[in-house]
């Protein structure tokens, strides 16, 4: 291979970049630096102090979430979190015909006498069917892995469903109906929770697949491998499935066939405003995350009606669904112990407390409290450093975790641009980005729980482009936020309140019920777990 003229330096720079970025993720590798322009560029490392502050949230916006929490869970560090939710109900189809004939036809020719036989509320969990089900009979439940239940799965608790009478608007009148209406976690639902539709003070979860038999199924004698009489009418993933009050839905739905309240979704949402779901955990030991997106959750009405087939009177059966779509609101109440709240001051913190739900996040000043990047990074700016890699590393304060640790550490944390309420440029430029597998998604940007490091359990973020913007482009964007996250793919921010001040937090932190305790910067300077910014850079020589 030969190099000509001015292409030599640029080619070698590219080669050294390749060598650098293919080196071990944990440590900067200087292999190849001595190739660059006869040693006139030197590679070095510098550490900087950063300031970090705990921020307690009063409330967060909870309509429009991807999942909803339900339960009471007591963690030894963060105390008890209590959650419930309400949801609007939407008709599966507007102006529905129950039975075979419209209401106008029934009025003229005689009623079909539609009557509800059962009503079921369906609230599925996040779950995955196991791949190997080949040895199961047709009517056997398939094994599932249920991923969204935390705590005591065998707990006995009170489960209640009620009519909800508050109208949940889609649009905000304060914006002249231009913006979506926001609903927050600290609103009080109880004045609007009225008619009890279901209550069980000794409810227990059943995490098996639900098999709905087909009463009309018969075996085909011509097939040997399958017994068609055992093939179910429906298979339902693990979920909460309870039977609601039949008379209530008979009056509200079937008896209103042909009436205006069922003619449109808007009319129906005004007529039947929603359903409220709550629990009471005596031991505060169970929290559930429910998959309520789209039409996954619903109320199923099963009904019979009279019919005539070939001059013979008979009874037929049908179903109709009310989907838990439209506005849903998660109500979240937490109760941090005083020992934790004492760390929520305006002082540079020694311990950091990111926690999901309506909990808390961390505010970071990358300048270490000076507030001026030109002061904090004066040497780097004046000497024209090229930032090869910049890392912000958070170590878990394992000494603050109880011996019998009931706090599940988040698999991942999310570092974001607090000033501009968006993801960092390093997140956006991650060349790996979305792989479809969480463990490898945005792996360059980082933030994953790392238990393999010799110093201690940590979360490491690469913020090279962000720091380069400060040093080389005079950026004054010095505030970062750190939160938990339920998925690194969701970077959407929503409104929240820190006291009376409106702020913005990642939506994915609300659907994450985990938390941790991290080392801050306000610890002894010789503590290697102290929060700091590490910069690896090359400095052009003046010789």
PDB file of C-alpha atoms in Angstrom, residues 164-276:
ATOM      1  CA  UNK A 164     -65.726   6.401  36.836  1.00  0.00           C
ATOM      2  CA  UNK A 165     -67.873   9.506  36.419  1.00  0.00           C
ATOM      3  CA  UNK A 166     -65.368  12.268  35.613  1.00  0.00           C
ATOM      4  CA  UNK A 167     -65.336  13.247  31.935  1.00  0.00           C
ATOM      5  CA  UNK A 168     -61.820  12.987  30.496  1.00  0.00           C
ATOM      6  CA  UNK A 169     -61.494  15.591  27.766  1.00  0.00           C
ATOM      7  CA  UNK A 170     -59.273  14.972  24.755  1.00  0.00           C
ATOM      8  CA  UNK A 171     -58.372  18.666  24.220  1.00  0.00           C
ATOM      9  CA  UNK A 172     -57.379  21.397  26.630  1.00  0.00           C
ATOM     10  CA  UNK A 173     -59.791  24.374  26.689  1.00  0.00           C
ATOM     11  CA  UNK A 174     -57.000  26.592  28.094  1.00  0.00           C
ATOM     12  CA  UNK A 175     -55.213  26.213  24.738  1.00  0.00           C
ATOM     13  CA  UNK A 176     -58.370  27.004  22.777  1.00  0.00           C
ATOM     14  CA  UNK A 177     -58.701  23.242  22.228  1.00  0.00           C
ATOM     15  CA  UNK A 178     -55.461  23.105  20.233  1.00  0.00           C
ATOM     16  CA  UNK A 179     -53.407  20.956  22.615  1.00  0.00           C
ATOM     17  CA  UNK A 180     -54.084  17.583  24.187  1.00  0.00           C
ATOM     18  CA  UNK A 181     -55.468  17.660  27.704  1.00  0.00           C
ATOM     19  CA  UNK A 182     -52.889  16.637  30.296  1.00  0.00           C
ATOM     20  CA  UNK A 183     -53.777  14.518  33.331  1.00  0.00           C
ATOM     21  CA  UNK A 184     -51.377  14.080  36.238  1.00  0.00           C
ATOM     22  CA  UNK A 185     -50.469  11.367  38.712  1.00  0.00           C
ATOM     23  CA  UNK A 186     -51.465  13.319  41.829  1.00  0.00           C
ATOM     24  CA  UNK A 187     -55.104  13.886  40.880  1.00  0.00           C
ATOM     25  CA  UNK A 188     -57.669  12.374  43.255  1.00  0.00           C
ATOM     26  CA  UNK A 189     -59.886   9.775  41.520  1.00  0.00           C
ATOM     27  CA  UNK A 190     -61.938   8.714  44.541  1.00  0.00           C
ATOM     28  CA  UNK A 191     -64.720  11.335  44.293  1.00  0.00           C
ATOM     29  CA  UNK A 192     -65.502   9.989  40.817  1.00  0.00           C
ATOM     30  CA  UNK A 193     -65.267   6.261  41.612  1.00  0.00           C
ATOM     31  CA  UNK A 194     -68.906   5.239  42.136  1.00  0.00           C
ATOM     32  CA  UNK A 195     -70.837   2.043  41.279  1.00  0.00           C
ATOM     33  CA  UNK A 196     -68.911  -1.079  42.238  1.00  0.00           C
ATOM     34  CA  UNK A 197     -68.705  -3.395  39.245  1.00  0.00           C
ATOM     35  CA  UNK A 198     -66.476  -6.019  40.881  1.00  0.00           C
ATOM     36  CA  UNK A 199     -64.881  -6.465  44.283  1.00  0.00           C
ATOM     37  CA  UNK A 200     -62.906  -9.369  45.689  1.00  0.00           C
ATOM     38  CA  UNK A 201     -61.049  -9.017  48.980  1.00  0.00           C
ATOM     39  CA  UNK A 202     -59.159 -12.291  48.496  1.00  0.00           C
ATOM     40  CA  UNK A 203     -58.018 -12.015  44.903  1.00  0.00           C
ATOM     41  CA  UNK A 204     -54.941 -13.890  43.669  1.00  0.00           C
ATOM     42  CA  UNK A 205     -53.195 -13.742  40.325  1.00  0.00           C
ATOM     43  CA  UNK A 206     -53.438 -16.629  37.891  1.00  0.00           C
ATOM     44  CA  UNK A 207     -50.487 -16.383  35.523  1.00  0.00           C
ATOM     45  CA  UNK A 208     -51.488 -19.276  33.269  1.00  0.00           C
ATOM     46  CA  UNK A 209     -52.782 -18.980  29.758  1.00  0.00           C
ATOM     47  CA  UNK A 210     -56.578 -18.863  29.782  1.00  0.00           C
ATOM     48  CA  UNK A 211     -58.333 -21.465  27.628  1.00  0.00           C
ATOM     49  CA  UNK A 212     -61.835 -20.620  26.395  1.00  0.00           C
ATOM     50  CA  UNK A 213     -63.500 -23.901  25.282  1.00  0.00           C
ATOM     51  CA  UNK A 214     -65.500 -24.112  22.077  1.00  0.00           C
ATOM     52  CA  UNK A 215     -68.845 -25.752  22.962  1.00  0.00           C
ATOM     53  CA  UNK A 216     -69.567 -26.458  19.285  1.00  0.00           C
ATOM     54  CA  UNK A 217     -66.240 -28.118  18.501  1.00  0.00           C
ATOM     55  CA  UNK A 218     -66.364 -31.752  17.251  1.00  0.00           C
ATOM     56  CA  UNK A 219     -63.594 -34.121  16.340  1.00  0.00           C
ATOM     57  CA  UNK A 220     -62.888 -34.783  12.674  1.00  0.00           C
ATOM     58  CA  UNK A 221     -62.485 -38.580  12.300  1.00  0.00           C
ATOM     59  CA  UNK A 222     -60.374 -38.109   9.173  1.00  0.00           C
ATOM     60  CA  UNK A 223     -57.512 -36.428  11.079  1.00  0.00           C
ATOM     61  CA  UNK A 224     -55.212 -38.415  13.326  1.00  0.00           C
ATOM     62  CA  UNK A 225     -52.896 -35.802  14.797  1.00  0.00           C
ATOM     63  CA  UNK A 226     -55.467 -33.318  16.050  1.00  0.00           C
ATOM     64  CA  UNK A 227     -58.550 -33.779  18.198  1.00  0.00           C
ATOM     65  CA  UNK A 228     -60.684 -30.886  16.960  1.00  0.00           C
ATOM     66  CA  UNK A 229     -63.113 -31.284  19.841  1.00  0.00           C
ATOM     67  CA  UNK A 230     -60.368 -30.034  22.147  1.00  0.00           C
ATOM     68  CA  UNK A 231     -59.374 -27.000  20.066  1.00  0.00           C
ATOM     69  CA  UNK A 232     -60.365 -23.962  22.141  1.00  0.00           C
ATOM     70  CA  UNK A 233     -62.448 -21.101  20.851  1.00  0.00           C
ATOM     71  CA  UNK A 234     -59.850 -18.677  22.186  1.00  0.00           C
ATOM     72  CA  UNK A 235     -56.510 -18.567  23.970  1.00  0.00           C
ATOM     73  CA  UNK A 236     -55.783 -15.589  26.190  1.00  0.00           C
ATOM     74  CA  UNK A 237     -52.358 -14.579  27.448  1.00  0.00           C
ATOM     75  CA  UNK A 238     -51.869 -14.248  31.238  1.00  0.00           C
ATOM     76  CA  UNK A 239     -53.987 -11.410  32.596  1.00  0.00           C
ATOM     77  CA  UNK A 240     -56.390 -10.179  35.185  1.00  0.00           C
ATOM     78  CA  UNK A 241     -59.783 -11.458  34.028  1.00  0.00           C
ATOM     79  CA  UNK A 242     -62.747 -10.861  36.324  1.00  0.00           C
ATOM     80  CA  UNK A 243     -66.514 -10.976  35.838  1.00  0.00           C
ATOM     81  CA  UNK A 244     -68.258  -7.608  36.116  1.00  0.00           C
ATOM     82  CA  UNK A 245     -71.813  -6.663  37.084  1.00  0.00           C
ATOM     83  CA  UNK A 246     -74.162  -7.958  34.344  1.00  0.00           C
ATOM     84  CA  UNK A 247     -77.135  -5.745  35.210  1.00  0.00           C
ATOM     85  CA  UNK A 248     -75.044  -2.580  34.917  1.00  0.00           C
ATOM     86  CA  UNK A 249     -73.951  -3.366  31.353  1.00  0.00           C
ATOM     87  CA  UNK A 250     -77.394  -4.645  30.387  1.00  0.00           C
ATOM     88  CA  UNK A 251     -78.840  -1.244  31.251  1.00  0.00           C
ATOM     89  CA  UNK A 252     -75.963   0.835  29.902  1.00  0.00           C
ATOM     90  CA  UNK A 253     -75.282  -1.043  26.655  1.00  0.00           C
ATOM     91  CA  UNK A 254     -77.784  -3.611  25.384  1.00  0.00           C
ATOM     92  CA  UNK A 255     -80.868  -1.713  26.513  1.00  0.00           C
ATOM     93  CA  UNK A 256     -79.617   1.352  24.629  1.00  0.00           C
ATOM     94  CA  UNK A 257     -79.463  -0.302  21.211  1.00  0.00           C
ATOM     95  CA  UNK A 258     -80.579   2.268  18.637  1.00  0.00           C
ATOM     96  CA  UNK A 259     -80.266   5.203  21.049  1.00  0.00           C
ATOM     97  CA  UNK A 260     -78.061   8.222  20.422  1.00  0.00           C
ATOM     98  CA  UNK A 261     -75.657   7.428  23.260  1.00  0.00           C
ATOM     99  CA  UNK A 262     -74.252   4.559  21.145  1.00  0.00           C
ATOM    100  CA  UNK A 263     -74.236   6.432  17.828  1.00  0.00           C
ATOM    101  CA  UNK A 264     -70.749   7.927  18.198  1.00  0.00           C
ATOM    102  CA  UNK A 265     -67.689   7.571  20.406  1.00  0.00           C
ATOM    103  CA  UNK A 266     -68.078  11.135  21.662  1.00  0.00           C
ATOM    104  CA  UNK A 267     -71.655  10.506  22.742  1.00  0.00           C
ATOM    105  CA  UNK A 268     -70.663   7.269  24.430  1.00  0.00           C
ATOM    106  CA  UNK A 269     -67.687   8.774  26.301  1.00  0.00           C
ATOM    107  CA  UNK A 270     -70.018  11.402  27.711  1.00  0.00           C
ATOM    108  CA  UNK A 271     -72.623   8.755  28.635  1.00  0.00           C
ATOM    109  CA  UNK A 272     -70.362   6.101  30.197  1.00  0.00           C
ATOM    110  CA  UNK A 273     -67.273   8.010  31.231  1.00  0.00           C
ATOM    111  CA  UNK A 274     -64.948   5.232  32.247  1.00  0.00           C
ATOM    112  CA  UNK A 275     -63.858   2.508  34.625  1.00  0.00           C
ATOM    113  CA  UNK A 276     -61.615   2.855  37.689  1.00  0.00           C
TER     114      UNK A 276
END
